[in-house]
Each structure stands twice: as structure tokens, then as C-alpha cells.
Coordinates of C-alpha atoms and ligand atoms in Angstrom, one line a residue:
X36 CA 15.7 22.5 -35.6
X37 CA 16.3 20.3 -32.2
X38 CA 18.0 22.0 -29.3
X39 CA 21.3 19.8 -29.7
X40 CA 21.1 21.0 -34.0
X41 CA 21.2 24.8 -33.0
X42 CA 23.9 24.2 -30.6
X43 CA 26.1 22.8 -33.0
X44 CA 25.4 25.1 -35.7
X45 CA 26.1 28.0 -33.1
X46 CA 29.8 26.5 -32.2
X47 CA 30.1 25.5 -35.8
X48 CA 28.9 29.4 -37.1
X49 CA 31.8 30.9 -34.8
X50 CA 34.4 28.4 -35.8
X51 CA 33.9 29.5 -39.4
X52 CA 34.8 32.8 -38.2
X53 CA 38.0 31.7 -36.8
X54 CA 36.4 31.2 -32.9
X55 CA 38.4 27.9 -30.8
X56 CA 35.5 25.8 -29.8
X57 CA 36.2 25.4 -25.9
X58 CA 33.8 23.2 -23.9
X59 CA 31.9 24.0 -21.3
X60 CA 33.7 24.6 -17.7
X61 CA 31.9 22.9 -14.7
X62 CA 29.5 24.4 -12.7
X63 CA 31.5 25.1 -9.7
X64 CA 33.6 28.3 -10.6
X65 CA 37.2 27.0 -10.9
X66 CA 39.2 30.4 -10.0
X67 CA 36.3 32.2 -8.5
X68 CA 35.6 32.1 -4.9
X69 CA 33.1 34.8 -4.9
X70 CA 30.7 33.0 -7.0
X71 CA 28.2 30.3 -6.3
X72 CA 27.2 28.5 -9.6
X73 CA 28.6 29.1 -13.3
X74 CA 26.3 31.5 -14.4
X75 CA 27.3 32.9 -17.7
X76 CA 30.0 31.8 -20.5
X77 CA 32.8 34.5 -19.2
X78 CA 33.1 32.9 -16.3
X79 CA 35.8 30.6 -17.1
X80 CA 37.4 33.2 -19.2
X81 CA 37.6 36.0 -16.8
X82 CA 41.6 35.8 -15.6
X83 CA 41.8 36.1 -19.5
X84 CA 39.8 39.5 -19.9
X85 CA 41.7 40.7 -16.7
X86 CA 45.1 39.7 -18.0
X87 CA 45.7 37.5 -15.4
X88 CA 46.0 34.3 -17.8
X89 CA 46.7 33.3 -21.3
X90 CA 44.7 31.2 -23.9
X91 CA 46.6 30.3 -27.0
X92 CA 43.9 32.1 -28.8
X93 CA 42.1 35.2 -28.9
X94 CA 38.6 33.7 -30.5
X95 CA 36.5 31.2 -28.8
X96 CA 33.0 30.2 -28.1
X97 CA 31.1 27.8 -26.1
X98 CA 27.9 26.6 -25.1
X99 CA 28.3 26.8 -21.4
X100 CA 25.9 24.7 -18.2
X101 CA 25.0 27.8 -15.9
X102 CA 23.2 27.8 -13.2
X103 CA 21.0 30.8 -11.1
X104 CA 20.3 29.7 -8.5
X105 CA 21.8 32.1 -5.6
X106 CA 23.8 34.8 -5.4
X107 CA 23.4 38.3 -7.9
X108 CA 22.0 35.9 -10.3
X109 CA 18.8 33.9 -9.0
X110 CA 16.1 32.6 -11.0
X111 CA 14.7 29.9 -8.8
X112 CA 12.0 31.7 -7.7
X113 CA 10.7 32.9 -11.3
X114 CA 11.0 28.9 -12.7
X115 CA 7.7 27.6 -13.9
X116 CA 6.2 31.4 -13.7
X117 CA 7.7 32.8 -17.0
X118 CA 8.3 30.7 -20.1
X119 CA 11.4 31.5 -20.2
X120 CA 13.4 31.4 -17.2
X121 CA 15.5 27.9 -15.4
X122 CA 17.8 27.2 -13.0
X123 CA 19.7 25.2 -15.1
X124 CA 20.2 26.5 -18.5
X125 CA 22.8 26.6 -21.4
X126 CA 24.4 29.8 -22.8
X127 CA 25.9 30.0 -26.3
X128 CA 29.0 32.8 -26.7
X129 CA 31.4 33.9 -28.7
X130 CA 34.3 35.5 -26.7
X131 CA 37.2 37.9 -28.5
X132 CA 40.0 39.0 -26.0
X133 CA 40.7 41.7 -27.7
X134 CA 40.5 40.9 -30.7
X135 CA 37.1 41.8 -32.8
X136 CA 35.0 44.5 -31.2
X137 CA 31.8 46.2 -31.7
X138 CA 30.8 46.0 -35.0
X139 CA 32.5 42.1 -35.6
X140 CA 30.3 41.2 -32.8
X141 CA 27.3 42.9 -34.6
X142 CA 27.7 41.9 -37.8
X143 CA 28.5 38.1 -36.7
X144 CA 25.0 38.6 -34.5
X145 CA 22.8 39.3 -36.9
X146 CA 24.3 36.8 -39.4
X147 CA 23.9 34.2 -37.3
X148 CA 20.5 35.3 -36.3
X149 CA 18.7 36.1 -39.8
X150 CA 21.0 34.1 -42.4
X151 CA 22.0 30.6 -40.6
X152 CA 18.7 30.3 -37.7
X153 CA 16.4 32.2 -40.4
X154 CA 14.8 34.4 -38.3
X155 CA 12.1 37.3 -39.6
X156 CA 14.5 40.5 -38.8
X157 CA 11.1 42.4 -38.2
X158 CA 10.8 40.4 -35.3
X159 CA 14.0 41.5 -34.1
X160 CA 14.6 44.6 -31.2
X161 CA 17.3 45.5 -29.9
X162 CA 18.3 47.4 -26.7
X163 CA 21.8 49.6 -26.6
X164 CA 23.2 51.4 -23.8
X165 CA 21.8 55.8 -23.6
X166 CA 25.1 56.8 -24.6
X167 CA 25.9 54.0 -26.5
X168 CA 25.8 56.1 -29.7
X169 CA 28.1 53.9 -31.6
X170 CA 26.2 51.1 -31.3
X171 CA 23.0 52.4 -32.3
X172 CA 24.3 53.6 -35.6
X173 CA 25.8 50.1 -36.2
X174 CA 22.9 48.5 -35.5
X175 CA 21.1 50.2 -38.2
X176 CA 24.0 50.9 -40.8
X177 CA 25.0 46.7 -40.6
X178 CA 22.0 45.1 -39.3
X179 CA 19.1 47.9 -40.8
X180 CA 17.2 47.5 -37.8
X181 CA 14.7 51.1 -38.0
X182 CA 15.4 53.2 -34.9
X183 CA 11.9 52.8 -33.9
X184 CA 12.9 49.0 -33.2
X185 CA 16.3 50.1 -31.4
X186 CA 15.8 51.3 -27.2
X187 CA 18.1 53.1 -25.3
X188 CA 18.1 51.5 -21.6
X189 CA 19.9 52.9 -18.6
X190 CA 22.9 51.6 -16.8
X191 CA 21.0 49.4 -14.9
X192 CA 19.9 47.0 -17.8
X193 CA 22.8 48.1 -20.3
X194 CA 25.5 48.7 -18.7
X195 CA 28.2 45.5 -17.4
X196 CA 30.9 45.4 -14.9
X197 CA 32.8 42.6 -14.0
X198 CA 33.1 43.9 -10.4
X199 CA 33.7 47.4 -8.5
X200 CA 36.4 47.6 -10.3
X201 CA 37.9 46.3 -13.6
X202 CA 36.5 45.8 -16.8
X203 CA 33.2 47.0 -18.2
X204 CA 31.1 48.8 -20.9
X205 CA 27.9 48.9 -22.4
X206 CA 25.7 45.8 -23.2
X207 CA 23.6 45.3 -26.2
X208 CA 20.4 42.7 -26.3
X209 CA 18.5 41.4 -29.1
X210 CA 15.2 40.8 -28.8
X211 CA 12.3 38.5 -30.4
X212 CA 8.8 39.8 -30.3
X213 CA 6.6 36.8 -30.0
X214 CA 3.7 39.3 -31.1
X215 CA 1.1 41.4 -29.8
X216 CA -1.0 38.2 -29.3
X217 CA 1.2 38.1 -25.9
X218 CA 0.8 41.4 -24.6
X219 CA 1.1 41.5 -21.4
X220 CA -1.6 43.7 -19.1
X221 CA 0.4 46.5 -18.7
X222 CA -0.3 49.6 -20.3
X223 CA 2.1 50.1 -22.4
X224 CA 3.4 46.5 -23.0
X225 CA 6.6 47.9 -24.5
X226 CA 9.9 46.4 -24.6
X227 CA 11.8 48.4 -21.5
X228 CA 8.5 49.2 -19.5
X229 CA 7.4 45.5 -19.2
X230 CA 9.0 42.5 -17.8
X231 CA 6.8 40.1 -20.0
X232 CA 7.5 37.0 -21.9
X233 CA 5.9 38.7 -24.9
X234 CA 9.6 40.7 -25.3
X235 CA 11.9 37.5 -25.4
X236 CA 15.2 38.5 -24.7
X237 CA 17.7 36.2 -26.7
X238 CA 21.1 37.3 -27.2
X239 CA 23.2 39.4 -24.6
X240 CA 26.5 41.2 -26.5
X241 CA 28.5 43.0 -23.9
X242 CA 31.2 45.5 -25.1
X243 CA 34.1 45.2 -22.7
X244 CA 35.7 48.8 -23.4
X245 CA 36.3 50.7 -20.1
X246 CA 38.4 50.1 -17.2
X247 CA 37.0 51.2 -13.7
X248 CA 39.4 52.2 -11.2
X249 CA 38.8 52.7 -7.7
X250 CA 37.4 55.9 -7.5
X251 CA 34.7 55.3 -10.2
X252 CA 36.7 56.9 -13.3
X253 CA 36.3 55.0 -16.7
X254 CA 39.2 54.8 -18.9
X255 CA 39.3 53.2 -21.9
X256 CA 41.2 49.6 -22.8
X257 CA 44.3 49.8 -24.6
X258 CA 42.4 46.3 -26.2
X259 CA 38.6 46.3 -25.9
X260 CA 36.7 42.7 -25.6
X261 CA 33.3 41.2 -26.3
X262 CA 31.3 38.7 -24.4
X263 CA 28.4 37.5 -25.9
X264 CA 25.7 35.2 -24.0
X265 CA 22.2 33.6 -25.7
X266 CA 20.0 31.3 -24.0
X267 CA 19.5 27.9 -26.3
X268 CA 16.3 27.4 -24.4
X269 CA 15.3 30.5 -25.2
X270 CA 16.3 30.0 -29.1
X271 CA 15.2 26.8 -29.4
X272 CA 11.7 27.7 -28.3
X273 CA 11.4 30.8 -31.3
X274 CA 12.8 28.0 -34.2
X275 CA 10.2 25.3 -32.7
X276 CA 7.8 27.8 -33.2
X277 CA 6.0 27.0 -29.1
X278 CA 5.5 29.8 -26.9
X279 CA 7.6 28.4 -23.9
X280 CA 11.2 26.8 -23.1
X281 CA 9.5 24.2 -21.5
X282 CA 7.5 23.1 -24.8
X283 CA 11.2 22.2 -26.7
X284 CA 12.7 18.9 -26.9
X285 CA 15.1 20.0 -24.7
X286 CA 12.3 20.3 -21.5
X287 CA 8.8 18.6 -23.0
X288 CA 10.1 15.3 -22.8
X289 CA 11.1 15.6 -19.1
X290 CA 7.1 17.0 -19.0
X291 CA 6.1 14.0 -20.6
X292 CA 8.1 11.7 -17.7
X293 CA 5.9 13.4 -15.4
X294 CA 2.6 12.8 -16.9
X295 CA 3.3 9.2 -16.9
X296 CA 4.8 8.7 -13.3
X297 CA 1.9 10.9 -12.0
X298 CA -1.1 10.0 -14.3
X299 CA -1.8 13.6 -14.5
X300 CA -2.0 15.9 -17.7
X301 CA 0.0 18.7 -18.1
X302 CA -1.6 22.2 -18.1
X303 CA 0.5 25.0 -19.8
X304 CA -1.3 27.1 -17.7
X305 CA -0.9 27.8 -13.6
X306 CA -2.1 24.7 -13.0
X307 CA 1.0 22.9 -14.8
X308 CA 3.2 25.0 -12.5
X309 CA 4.7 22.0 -10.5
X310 CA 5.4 20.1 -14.0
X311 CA 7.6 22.9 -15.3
X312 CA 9.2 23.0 -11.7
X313 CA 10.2 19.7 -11.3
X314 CA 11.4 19.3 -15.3
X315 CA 13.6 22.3 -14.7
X316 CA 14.9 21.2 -11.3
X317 CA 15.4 17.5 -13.0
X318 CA 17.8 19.2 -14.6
X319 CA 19.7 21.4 -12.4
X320 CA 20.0 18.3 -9.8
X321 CA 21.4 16.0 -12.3
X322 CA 24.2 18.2 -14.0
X323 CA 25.0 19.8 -10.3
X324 CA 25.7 16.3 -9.2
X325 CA 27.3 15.4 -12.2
X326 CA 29.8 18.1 -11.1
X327 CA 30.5 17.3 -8.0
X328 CA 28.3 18.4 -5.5
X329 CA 26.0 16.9 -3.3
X330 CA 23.1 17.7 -0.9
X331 CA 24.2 18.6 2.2
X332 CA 23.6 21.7 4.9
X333 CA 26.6 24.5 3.3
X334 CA 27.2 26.2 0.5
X335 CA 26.8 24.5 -3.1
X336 CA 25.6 21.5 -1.1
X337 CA 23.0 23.6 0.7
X338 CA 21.1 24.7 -2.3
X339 CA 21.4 21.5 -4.1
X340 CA 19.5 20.2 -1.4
X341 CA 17.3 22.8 -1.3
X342 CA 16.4 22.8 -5.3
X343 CA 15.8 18.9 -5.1
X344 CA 13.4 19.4 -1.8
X345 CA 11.5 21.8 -3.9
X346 CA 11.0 19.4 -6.4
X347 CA 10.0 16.6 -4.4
X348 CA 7.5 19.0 -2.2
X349 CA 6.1 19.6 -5.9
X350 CA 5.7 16.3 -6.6
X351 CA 4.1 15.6 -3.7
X352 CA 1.2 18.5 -5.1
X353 CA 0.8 16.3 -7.6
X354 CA 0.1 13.2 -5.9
X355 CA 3.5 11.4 -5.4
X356 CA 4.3 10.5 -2.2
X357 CA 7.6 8.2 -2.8
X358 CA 10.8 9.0 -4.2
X359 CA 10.1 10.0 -8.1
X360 CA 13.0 12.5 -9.0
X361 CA 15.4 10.1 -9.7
X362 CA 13.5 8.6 -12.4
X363 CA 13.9 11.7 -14.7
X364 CA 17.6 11.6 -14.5
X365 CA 17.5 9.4 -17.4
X366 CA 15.7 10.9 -19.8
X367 CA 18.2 14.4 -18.7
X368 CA 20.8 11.8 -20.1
X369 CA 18.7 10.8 -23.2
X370 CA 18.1 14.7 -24.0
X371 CA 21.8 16.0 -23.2
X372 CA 24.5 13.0 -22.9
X373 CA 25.7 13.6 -25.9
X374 CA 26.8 16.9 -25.7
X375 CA 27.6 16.4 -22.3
X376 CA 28.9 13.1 -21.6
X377 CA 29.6 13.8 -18.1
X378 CA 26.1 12.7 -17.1
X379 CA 26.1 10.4 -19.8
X380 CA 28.9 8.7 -17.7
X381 CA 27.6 9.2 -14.2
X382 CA 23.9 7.9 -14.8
X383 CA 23.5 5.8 -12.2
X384 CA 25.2 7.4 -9.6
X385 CA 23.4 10.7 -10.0
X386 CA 19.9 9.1 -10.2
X387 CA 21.2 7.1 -6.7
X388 CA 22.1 10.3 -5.0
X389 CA 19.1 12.0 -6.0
X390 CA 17.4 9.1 -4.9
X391 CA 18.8 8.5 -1.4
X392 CA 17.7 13.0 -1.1
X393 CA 14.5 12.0 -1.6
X394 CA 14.3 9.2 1.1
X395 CA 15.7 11.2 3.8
X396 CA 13.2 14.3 2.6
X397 CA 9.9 12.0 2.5
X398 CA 11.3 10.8 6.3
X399 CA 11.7 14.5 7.7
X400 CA 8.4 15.1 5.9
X401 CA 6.6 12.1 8.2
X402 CA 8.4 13.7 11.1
X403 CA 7.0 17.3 10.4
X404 CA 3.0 15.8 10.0
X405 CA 3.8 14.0 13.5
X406 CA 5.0 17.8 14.6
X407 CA 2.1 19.5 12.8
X408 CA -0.6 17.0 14.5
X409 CA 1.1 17.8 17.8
X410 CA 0.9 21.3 17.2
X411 CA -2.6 21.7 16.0
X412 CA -4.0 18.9 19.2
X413 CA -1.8 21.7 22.0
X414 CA -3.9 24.8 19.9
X415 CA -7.0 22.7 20.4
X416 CA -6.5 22.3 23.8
X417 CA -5.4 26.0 24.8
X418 CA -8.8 27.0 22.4
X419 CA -6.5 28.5 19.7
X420 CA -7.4 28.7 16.5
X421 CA -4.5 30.1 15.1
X422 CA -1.0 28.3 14.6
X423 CA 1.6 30.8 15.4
X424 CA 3.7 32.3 13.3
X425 CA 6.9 30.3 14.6
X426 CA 5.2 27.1 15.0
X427 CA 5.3 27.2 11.2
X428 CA 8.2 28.4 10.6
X429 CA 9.9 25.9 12.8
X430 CA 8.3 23.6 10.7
X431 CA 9.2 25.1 7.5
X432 CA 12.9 25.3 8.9
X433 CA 13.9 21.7 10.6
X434 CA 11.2 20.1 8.4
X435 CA 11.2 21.3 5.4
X436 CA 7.1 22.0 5.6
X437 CA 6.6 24.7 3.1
X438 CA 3.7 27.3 4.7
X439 CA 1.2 26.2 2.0
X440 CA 0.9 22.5 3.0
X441 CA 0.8 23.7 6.9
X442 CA -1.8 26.1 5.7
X443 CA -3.6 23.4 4.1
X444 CA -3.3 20.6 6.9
X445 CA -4.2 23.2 9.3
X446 CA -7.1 24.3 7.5
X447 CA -8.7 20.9 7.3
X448 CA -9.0 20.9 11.1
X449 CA -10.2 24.3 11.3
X450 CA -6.9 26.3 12.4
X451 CA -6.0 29.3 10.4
X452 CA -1.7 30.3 10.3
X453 CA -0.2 33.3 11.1
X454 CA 1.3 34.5 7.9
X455 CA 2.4 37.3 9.4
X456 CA 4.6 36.1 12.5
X457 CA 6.0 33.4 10.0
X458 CA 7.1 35.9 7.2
X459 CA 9.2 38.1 10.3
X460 CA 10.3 34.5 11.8
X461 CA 11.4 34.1 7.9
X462 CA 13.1 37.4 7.9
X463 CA 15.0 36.9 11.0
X464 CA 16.4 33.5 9.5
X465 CA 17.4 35.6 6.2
X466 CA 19.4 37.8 8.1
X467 CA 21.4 34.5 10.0
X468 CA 21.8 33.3 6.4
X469 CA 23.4 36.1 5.6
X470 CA 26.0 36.0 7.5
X471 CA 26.3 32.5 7.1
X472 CA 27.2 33.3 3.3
X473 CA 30.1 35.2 4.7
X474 CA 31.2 31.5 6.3
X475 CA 30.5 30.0 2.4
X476 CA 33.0 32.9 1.4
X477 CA 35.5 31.6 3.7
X478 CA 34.6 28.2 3.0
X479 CA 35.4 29.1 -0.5
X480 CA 38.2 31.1 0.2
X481 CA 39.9 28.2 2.2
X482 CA 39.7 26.2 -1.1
X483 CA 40.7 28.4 -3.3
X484 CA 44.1 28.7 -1.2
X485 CA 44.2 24.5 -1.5
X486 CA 44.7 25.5 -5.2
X487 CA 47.3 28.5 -4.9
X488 CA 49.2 26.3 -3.1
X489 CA 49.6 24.6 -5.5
X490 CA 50.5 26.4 -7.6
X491 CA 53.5 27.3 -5.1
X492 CA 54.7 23.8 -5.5
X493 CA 54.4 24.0 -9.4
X494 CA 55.2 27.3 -11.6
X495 CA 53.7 30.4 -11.4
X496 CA 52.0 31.5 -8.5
X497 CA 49.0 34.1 -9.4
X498 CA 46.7 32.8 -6.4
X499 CA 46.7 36.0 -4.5
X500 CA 45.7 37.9 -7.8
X501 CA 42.9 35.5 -7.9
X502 CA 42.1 35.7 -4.4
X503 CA 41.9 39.3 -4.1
X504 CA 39.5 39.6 -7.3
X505 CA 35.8 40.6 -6.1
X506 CA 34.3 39.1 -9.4
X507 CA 30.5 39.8 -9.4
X508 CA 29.6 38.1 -12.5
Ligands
LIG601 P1 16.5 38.1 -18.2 O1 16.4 39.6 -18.2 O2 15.5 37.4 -19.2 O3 16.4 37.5 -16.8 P2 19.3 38.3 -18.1 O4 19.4 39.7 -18.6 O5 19.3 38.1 -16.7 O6 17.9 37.6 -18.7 P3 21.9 37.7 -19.2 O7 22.6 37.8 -17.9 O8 22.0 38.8 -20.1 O9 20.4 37.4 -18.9 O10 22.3 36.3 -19.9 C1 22.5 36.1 -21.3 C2 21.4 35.3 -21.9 O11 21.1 34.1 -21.2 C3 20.0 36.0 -21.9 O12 19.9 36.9 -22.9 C4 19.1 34.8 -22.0 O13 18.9 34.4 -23.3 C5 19.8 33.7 -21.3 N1 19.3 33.5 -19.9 C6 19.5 34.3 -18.8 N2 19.0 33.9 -17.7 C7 18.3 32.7 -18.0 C8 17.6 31.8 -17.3 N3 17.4 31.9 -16.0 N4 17.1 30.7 -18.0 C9 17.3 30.6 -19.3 N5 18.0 31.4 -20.1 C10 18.5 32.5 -19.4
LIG602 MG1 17.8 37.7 -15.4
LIG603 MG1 17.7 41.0 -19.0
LIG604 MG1 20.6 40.3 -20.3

């Protein structure tokens, strides 16, 4: 089954069971300041669980774009390390406002799982909140999953909360054991004690059932919800039968487009780290452009930039040294203009934007070597062998020079770095980026007002409402 196939049997599945099939909402959170990216379905939903707005039904699904890529939620770093984790992903869900609860969302789970996608049920784990007992008997009365396969996690994993306060309750994940054959090293490699790609999480159901108030008490909702969220990547790669996101049609192709503009052969191993990098960040660039954003030095801009940088510093590990990430955009389209035709439609704009990126990175990139080579002939002359730790990090910072290609460059003429003095000059940054975020907040905040206004001018005003939610999604 092809990634576009399961995504339209999942929407098709949940309108058989009376779900409105909504589309996906952009990637910029429309009535959520606090949040960087889109990073589950809910998002656009979440004035509906908190009252605050009204949908003309009380069923839907979607397959949502998310991406995590800052904020509570960021996966940049793990990309290309795991088989199973992007920046850019899509997340299939099926939302009841309090509608069906528990054991609809169960039942519908497992049916979907082991009677429309096939799936061997003995391959199947699931994960339920300690005092979740209600879950764990319906698990085994609907679903006959053994208790042996069914593991009681802490609040940490198992339990959700749409912020401080507000709506919450326990969380229940199905799991897909790819097989002992991926064991991880650690002793055990169980599901719970190991953070392997061996124990392929799949499907998150959350069951919305408490409200928190401010002094931490739980008490129950008059109309409990359900929020469900499974990665397609994730699925696709279990019904193709390959042992990595990045082997479906919905990533090898962009793989493929590497291979032939670098002349290289991918390695599913380390060494095709920069491959599975650059297909993922293809990706990410092209659908957060599609939305709206571009590369720039704030907020959304900021780590657009940042994510397309990385890619082109990857490409240039694998031997490009001109613009390349453009040239991806269109097989993005090929894979997912159809069941978003939002990049279908903007092609040409998005490859030039992506393009122009890449220009001005590959011209602060000339002007860092020049930087470097000064550097390194001072240190020769002061009979240092060392580049200091701030010398690299200015590097890293107004150049974009990541540590292993000053490492590298510096090595060749015989000067070690100071990792040390560069990781402190790195966490002194961290810390001014902090409280830079606060300035994306108010950056944020500043549009978000824009909207309430109008709202002023039209019907009802519920900005402040919005405003004042601390949504932590
Ligand atoms: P993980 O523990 O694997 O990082 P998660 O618990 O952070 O996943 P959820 O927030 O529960 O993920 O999201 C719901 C589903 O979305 C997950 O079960 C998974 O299938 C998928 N998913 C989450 N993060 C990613 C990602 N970075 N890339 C691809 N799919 C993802
Ligand atoms: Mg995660
Ligand atoms: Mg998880
Ligand atoms: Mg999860």
C-alpha cells in the first residue's frame, strides 16, 4: 500500500464511522500564539475541546502537516539518527468532542489496525496509563491483546495535558514490534526501558477526561474527548514491509534525487546520514514555505533558515558545493501535490526561495573560509596550535561554520579546536536565545491581537480567551 493509499483509506475508515473529513490546517498555528509549528492534529481543534468554539460536528478526522522542529516538541536533532523520526511529518486522527470515548476509540483502533491495514495483532503492544485500569481491561476484553503485551507507563509518557491547566487525561499507544532481529544493545530491550526503533510507536489515543484547575485538582468532564495521532510515515514503513521511514515512497524517492545530483550511493547505515537529512529537510522547507514563511533571522523565519542551512551544510559533506536543495522541491510535489495541492500550486516559487537560501548560504560560507584562513595564519603566527573556543564559535554563529568542518579545515593545517571553550561560548548564546523566544512570544502575541481585532470589527470577540490560553501542545 503507497503512503497516499493508507492516507485515504485512514480518512475514508473514520468517515464510515460517521467522522467529517477536515483538511489539514497550515503549519503556522492559526489561534495559537504559544506555539511554533503545527505539531499534532488537535491543534486546530483545540478552542473546540476548550469550548471556546463550535464545529458543526462532533466527529472528524484528518491527516494533518506537523512539524517538530522547536519548542516542547523538537525532533531536528534525532532526523537521520532513528528510522523513524522527521521534522516534517503527517499525522492521521480521529477527533470526537465529546462524543465517543474510550472504548469507540479502542474498538475503531484496532479495526482499523488488524481488519482494513491487515496487521499481525501479535505484533501489536500497547502502553496505558498506571492507573489507567479502564483501559487495560478494554484493551484486552475488545482488542484481546494478553496483558503480557499491555505496559503500564507513568505520567510522564502516558499522561496528556493541553497546558497547566485545562483539559487532560491518560494517553494510550499502540505499538509494532519490528522483531527481536532489532534489538537494541540494551539489556533489557523492552518496550518502556528502551528508546529503540525496534518498539515502533504508531498510534497515540489520548483520553481527554479530566479538567485541571489551578491548584493541580482533577475533576472530571461533564463530556469527555479523544484525540488520536499516528504517524503515516511510521505506517507506511510497517505495510511496505522496510525497516525505516526513509525507505517508503513517501521519502526513498527524495533519496533517490540525491544519489543522482551527487553521484553518490546511499548507505542505510551512518554513512547515509546526510541523505536522510537532506530528504527530510526537502520536505520541511518546501511545505513551510508553501505556508507562508520564509528564511529570515526571527521566529518561524529563523528556523526555516536554520533547517535549510543544515541541509545545504550536508550537502556540502557530500560533495556539492552549489545550490542543490531546490532541485528536490519537485519531486516533494510529485510525492504529495496531490493531497496537498498547496505545493502543487506554489512549485516554482518555493524551489526559487529555497534557491535564492542557498545562494546567500554558499556566500557567507566563502566568507567564513576567508575568516577561518585568517584565523588559523594569526595562531600560526602567535605559535598556537589551538583555535579558541570563540574563534569557532564566532564562526559557527555569523557564518554558519558548523564546529566539524572548522575541526576539519583546521586539522588539515595542523591546528586542533577548543571544544570545550566553544560548547560554553554555545551555552552562553542558548541562554540569549532564550530570551529572545520571549521577543517571538510577543512577536506572536502582537499578531494574534491583528486578528482579535478583527474580530472587534466583525461578530464575536473571543480574542482575549485566546490570548490568555497557555497551550503547550
Ligand atoms: P516518539 O516517542 O516516537 O518521539 P511521540 O510520543 O513524541 O513519538 P506523539 O506526540 O504521541 O509522538 O505523536 C503521535 C504520533 O505521531 C506518534 O505515535 C508517531 O506515530 C507520530 N510521530 C511523532 N513524532 C514524529 C516524528 N518526529 N516523525 C514522524 N512521526 C512522528
Ligand atoms: Mg517524540
Ligand atoms: Mg512517544
Ligand atoms: Mg506518543
Amino acid at each position: 500500500m503507497t503512503g497516499n493509499e493508507l492516507r485515504e483509506r485512514f480518512l475514508k475508515f473514520f468517515a464510515s464511522k460517521g467522522h467529517t473529513i477536515v483538511h489539514s490546517s497550515s503549519l503556522v498555528p492559526a489561534n495559537d500564539p504559544t506555539l511554533l509549528f503545527t505539531n499534532a492534529g488537535m491543534v486546530q481543534f483545540k478552542d473546540v475541546y476548550l469550548g471556546l468554539d463550535r464545529r458543526p460536528f462532533t466527529r472528524a478526522t484528518t491527516a494533518q502537516k506537523c512539524v517538530r522542529a522547536g519548542g516542547k516538541h523538537n525532533d531536528l536533532d534525532t532526523v537521520g539518527r532513528t528510522a523513524r523520526h522527521h521534522t516534517f511529518f503527517e499525522m492521521l486522527g480521529n477527533f470526537s468532542f465529546g462524543d465517543y470515548f474510550k472504548r469507540e476509540a479502542i474498538t475503531y483502533a484496532w479495526e482499523f489496525l488488524t481488519r482494513v491495514l491487515e496487521l499481525p495483532p501479535e505484533r501489536l503492544w500497547v502502553t496505558v496509563y498506571q492507573e489507567d485500569d479502564e483501559a487495560y481491561q478494554l484493551w484486552q476484553e475488545i482488542a484481546g491483546i494478553p496483558a503480557e503485551r499491555i505496559v503500564r507507563m507513568g505520567e510522564k509518557d502516558n499522561f496528556w495535558a493541553m497546558g497547566d491547566t485545562g483539559p487532560c487525561g491518560p494517553c494510550s499507544e499502540i505499538i509494532y514490534d519490528r522483531g527481536p532481529e532489532h534489538a537494541c544493545s540494551s539489556t533489557p530491550c523492552a518496550l518502556g526501558a528502551c528508546d529503540c526503533d525496534r518498539w515502533l510507536e504508531i498510534w497515540n489515543l489520548v483520553f481527554m477526561q479530566y479538567e485541571r484547575d489551578s491548584n493541580g485538582n482533577l475533576s472530571p468532564l461533564p463530556r469527555p474527548s479523544i484525540d488520536t495521532g499516528m504517524g503515516l510515515e511510521r505506517v507506511a514503513s510497517v505495510l511496505q514491509g522496510v525497516d525505516s521511514n526513509f525507505d517508503t515512497d513517501l521519502i526513498a524517492p527524495l533519496i533517490k534525487a540525491v544519489e543522482k545530483i551527487t553521484g553518490r550511493t546511499y548507505d542505510p547505515g551512518e554513512a547515509g546520514f546526510p541523505f536522510r537529512v537532506i530528504a527530510d529537510h526537502a520536505r520541511s522547507c518546501t511545505f513551510l514555505i508553501a505556508d507562508g514563511i520564509l528564511p529570515g533571522n526571527e521566529g518561524r523565519s529563523y528556523v526555516l533558515r536554520r533547517i535549510l542551512r543544515r541541509a545545504a551544510r550536508f550537502g556540502k559533506a557530500l560533495g556539492i558545493d552549489e545550490p542543490f536543495l531546490y532541485r528536490l522541491v519537485d519531486t516533494v510535489v510529485a510525492i504529495m501535490g496531490g493531497a496537498y495541492p498547496e505545493v502543487a500550486e506554489q512549485q516554482e516559487h518555493i524551489a526559487r526561495v529555497i534557491e535564492q537560501e542557498e545562494i546567500r548560504f554558499h556566500e557567507t560560507l566563502n566568507d567564513g573560509l576567508k575568516v577561518l584562513n585568517g584565523i588559523l595564519e594569526r595562531a600560526r603566527q602567535e605559535g598556537r596550535e589551538v583555535v579558541s573556543g570563540l574563534e569557532a564559535f564566532t564562526l559557527y554563529d555569523t557564518y554558519g561554520f558548523p564546529l566539524d568542518l572548522t575541526e576539519e579545515i583546521a586539522g588539515e593545517g595542523g591546528f586542533k579546536v577548543d571544544r570545550d571553550g566553544f560548547e560554553k561560548a554555545m551555552a552562553a548564546q542558548r541562554e540569549r536565545a532564550r530570551a529572545a523566544r520571549e521577543d517571538v512570544k510577543a512577536y506572536d502575541f502582537a499578531l494574534a491581537f491583528a486578528g482579535a481585532l478583527e474580530d472587534i470589527s466583525g461578530t464575536a470577540f473571543t480574542g482575549y480567551d485566546q490570548l490568555e490560553d497557555k497551550g503547550t501542545v
